[in-house]
Protein backbone atom coordinates (compact mmCIF):
# COMPACT_ATOMS: atom_id res chain seq x y z
CA MET A 1 93.53 -94.94 26.83
CA GLY A 2 93.70 -98.31 25.11
CA GLU A 3 97.39 -99.11 25.54
CA GLN A 4 97.92 -102.41 27.29
CA GLN A 5 100.19 -102.33 30.32
CA HIS A 6 102.49 -105.21 31.20
CA VAL A 7 100.43 -107.98 32.80
CA LYS A 8 101.88 -110.10 35.60
CA PHE A 9 101.52 -113.80 34.62
CA PRO A 10 102.66 -116.91 36.53
CA GLN A 11 105.90 -118.34 35.09
CA GLU A 12 104.24 -121.65 34.08
CA VAL A 13 101.72 -119.71 31.94
CA ILE A 14 104.51 -117.70 30.30
CA ASP A 15 106.41 -120.91 29.52
CA GLU A 16 103.36 -122.75 28.12
CA TYR A 17 102.42 -120.00 25.66
CA ALA A 18 106.01 -119.08 24.75
CA ALA A 19 106.48 -122.65 23.54
CA LEU A 20 103.55 -122.05 21.15
CA GLY A 21 104.84 -118.69 19.95
CA VAL A 22 101.74 -116.90 21.30
CA ASP A 23 101.90 -113.28 22.50
CA LEU A 24 100.41 -113.50 26.00
CA GLN A 25 99.99 -109.74 26.34
CA ALA A 26 97.78 -109.65 23.25
CA LEU A 27 95.89 -112.92 23.81
CA PHE A 28 95.01 -112.20 27.43
CA SER A 29 94.19 -108.52 27.02
CA ALA A 30 90.96 -106.59 27.21
CA GLY A 31 90.50 -106.92 23.44
CA HIS A 32 89.29 -104.15 21.13
CA LEU A 33 86.15 -103.31 23.14
CA GLY A 34 88.01 -103.30 26.44
CA ASN A 35 90.74 -101.13 24.95
CA ARG A 36 88.17 -98.57 23.75
CA MET A 37 86.76 -98.52 27.28
CA GLY A 38 90.17 -98.11 28.90
CA VAL A 39 90.30 -101.53 30.57
CA GLN A 40 93.79 -102.33 31.86
CA ILE A 41 94.73 -105.81 33.07
CA SER A 42 97.40 -105.79 35.78
CA GLU A 43 97.46 -109.37 37.06
CA ALA A 44 96.34 -112.61 35.44
CA SER A 45 96.41 -116.20 36.69
CA PRO A 46 93.80 -118.97 36.91
CA ASP A 47 93.37 -118.03 40.60
CA ARG A 48 93.01 -114.25 40.29
CA VAL A 49 92.60 -111.68 37.53
CA VAL A 50 92.75 -107.95 38.31
CA GLY A 51 91.89 -105.05 36.03
CA THR A 52 90.80 -101.43 36.13
CA MET A 53 88.57 -99.22 34.02
CA PRO A 54 87.96 -95.46 34.13
CA VAL A 55 84.46 -94.25 34.93
CA GLU A 56 84.92 -91.27 32.61
CA GLY A 57 83.82 -92.18 29.09
CA ASN A 58 81.86 -95.20 30.37
CA THR A 59 78.82 -93.49 31.88
CA GLN A 60 75.10 -93.49 31.23
CA PRO A 61 73.06 -90.25 30.77
CA TYR A 62 72.92 -89.53 34.54
CA GLY A 63 76.71 -89.49 34.74
CA LEU A 64 76.98 -92.82 36.56
CA LEU A 65 79.11 -95.77 35.48
CA HIS A 66 77.05 -97.62 32.88
CA GLY A 67 75.96 -101.10 33.99
CA GLY A 68 77.01 -102.43 30.60
CA ALA A 69 80.52 -101.07 31.19
CA SER A 70 80.67 -103.01 34.45
CA ALA A 71 79.53 -106.09 32.51
CA VAL A 72 82.34 -105.60 29.96
CA LEU A 73 84.93 -105.37 32.75
CA ALA A 74 83.47 -108.43 34.50
CA GLU A 75 83.30 -110.56 31.36
CA THR A 76 86.82 -109.57 30.36
CA LEU A 77 88.31 -110.55 33.72
CA GLY A 78 86.30 -113.77 34.08
CA SER A 79 87.10 -114.81 30.52
CA ILE A 80 90.82 -114.30 31.04
CA GLY A 81 90.70 -116.42 34.20
CA SER A 82 88.74 -119.11 32.36
CA MET A 83 91.18 -119.12 29.43
CA LEU A 84 94.13 -119.43 31.77
CA HIS A 85 92.43 -122.27 33.64
CA GLY A 86 91.66 -124.08 30.37
CA GLY A 87 95.22 -123.71 29.11
CA SER A 88 96.45 -123.56 25.56
CA SER A 89 94.38 -126.57 24.43
CA LYS A 90 91.05 -124.89 25.28
CA ILE A 91 89.08 -121.80 24.25
CA ALA A 92 86.81 -120.14 26.81
CA VAL A 93 83.41 -118.96 25.56
CA GLY A 94 81.10 -117.03 27.87
CA VAL A 95 77.69 -118.67 28.24
CA ASP A 96 76.19 -116.86 31.26
CA LEU A 97 76.84 -113.45 32.80
CA ASN A 98 74.95 -112.11 35.81
CA CYS A 99 75.63 -108.63 37.24
CA THR A 100 74.18 -107.04 40.37
CA HIS A 101 74.79 -103.30 40.58
CA HIS A 102 75.08 -102.12 44.17
CA ARG A 103 75.98 -98.42 43.89
CA GLY A 104 76.90 -95.83 41.32
CA ALA A 105 80.33 -94.44 40.55
CA ARG A 106 80.74 -90.97 39.02
CA SER A 107 84.50 -90.59 38.65
CA GLY A 108 87.88 -92.22 39.04
CA LEU A 109 88.78 -95.82 38.36
CA VAL A 110 86.89 -98.97 39.22
CA THR A 111 88.83 -102.14 39.95
CA GLY A 112 87.61 -105.65 39.20
CA VAL A 113 88.94 -108.81 40.82
CA ALA A 114 87.92 -112.18 39.38
CA THR A 115 88.29 -115.32 41.49
CA PRO A 116 87.17 -118.85 40.64
CA VAL A 117 83.95 -120.34 41.99
CA HIS A 118 84.24 -123.54 39.93
CA ARG A 119 86.97 -124.80 37.61
CA GLY A 120 86.07 -127.97 35.79
CA ARG A 121 87.03 -129.74 32.59
CA SER A 122 84.26 -128.24 30.47
CA THR A 123 83.18 -125.10 32.36
CA ALA A 124 84.68 -122.45 34.58
CA THR A 125 82.77 -119.96 36.75
CA TYR A 126 84.29 -116.81 38.19
CA GLU A 127 82.96 -114.25 40.64
CA ILE A 128 84.00 -110.72 39.77
CA VAL A 129 83.84 -107.98 42.41
CA ILE A 130 84.08 -104.42 41.10
CA THR A 131 84.91 -101.66 43.59
CA ASP A 132 85.41 -97.90 43.42
CA GLU A 133 88.47 -95.97 44.58
CA ASN A 134 87.11 -95.99 48.14
CA ASP A 135 86.94 -99.81 48.06
CA LYS A 136 83.13 -99.68 48.03
CA ARG A 137 81.49 -102.48 46.07
CA VAL A 138 79.92 -101.17 42.87
CA CYS A 139 79.00 -104.47 41.22
CA THR A 140 79.14 -108.19 41.84
CA ALA A 141 79.12 -110.40 38.75
CA ARG A 142 79.33 -114.10 37.98
CA LEU A 143 80.54 -115.42 34.63
CA THR A 144 80.38 -119.02 33.42
CA CYS A 145 82.46 -119.99 30.41
CA LEU A 146 82.31 -123.15 28.33
CA LEU A 147 85.79 -124.58 27.85
CA ARG A 148 85.96 -126.21 24.46
CA ASP A 149 88.85 -127.88 22.71
CA VAL A 150 90.85 -125.85 20.21
CA HIS A 151 89.78 -126.93 16.72
CA PRO A 152 91.65 -126.60 13.42
CA GLY A 153 90.99 -123.08 12.21
CA ASP A 154 90.93 -121.65 15.73
CA GLU A 155 94.56 -120.70 15.20
CA GLU A 156 93.26 -117.80 13.09
CA LEU A 157 91.24 -116.56 16.08
CA ILE A 158 94.32 -116.78 18.28
CA ARG A 159 96.49 -115.02 15.68
CA ALA A 160 93.84 -112.30 15.29
CA ALA A 161 94.20 -111.53 19.00
CA ASN A 162 97.94 -111.07 18.54
């Protein structure tokens, strides 16, 4: 758990960040928390972000997938989509996360798919649908991110992700 698999990025995203010397795999990963939880990103573009997370190790006392774990997966996927939409001149910062939990999951992997609801100049909103291995909806989430300009000093944040 915690090793990042190779993420499929659109060629224009690869080219944009390569020109800046930024490691896409590290920047658009699940981060330290997501890695501890076993989140794996498999596809990432402004139009669709896909990732999985194991239920095992992410449960509440009744043995069900913890709602907070679903929130981590949702925010990770929506944030990656928002960052890719904003491009290299913007940083995405989550400002609102709403999760509705529809059913429990006790084992296996859950899969989250983030798709845009709104992509503007200063905000981006993504809907994230999390399903179990039987393609049953476990959670529906909505994340809104503020897209702010990269400021001097933010380079350290970007380097820290690498």
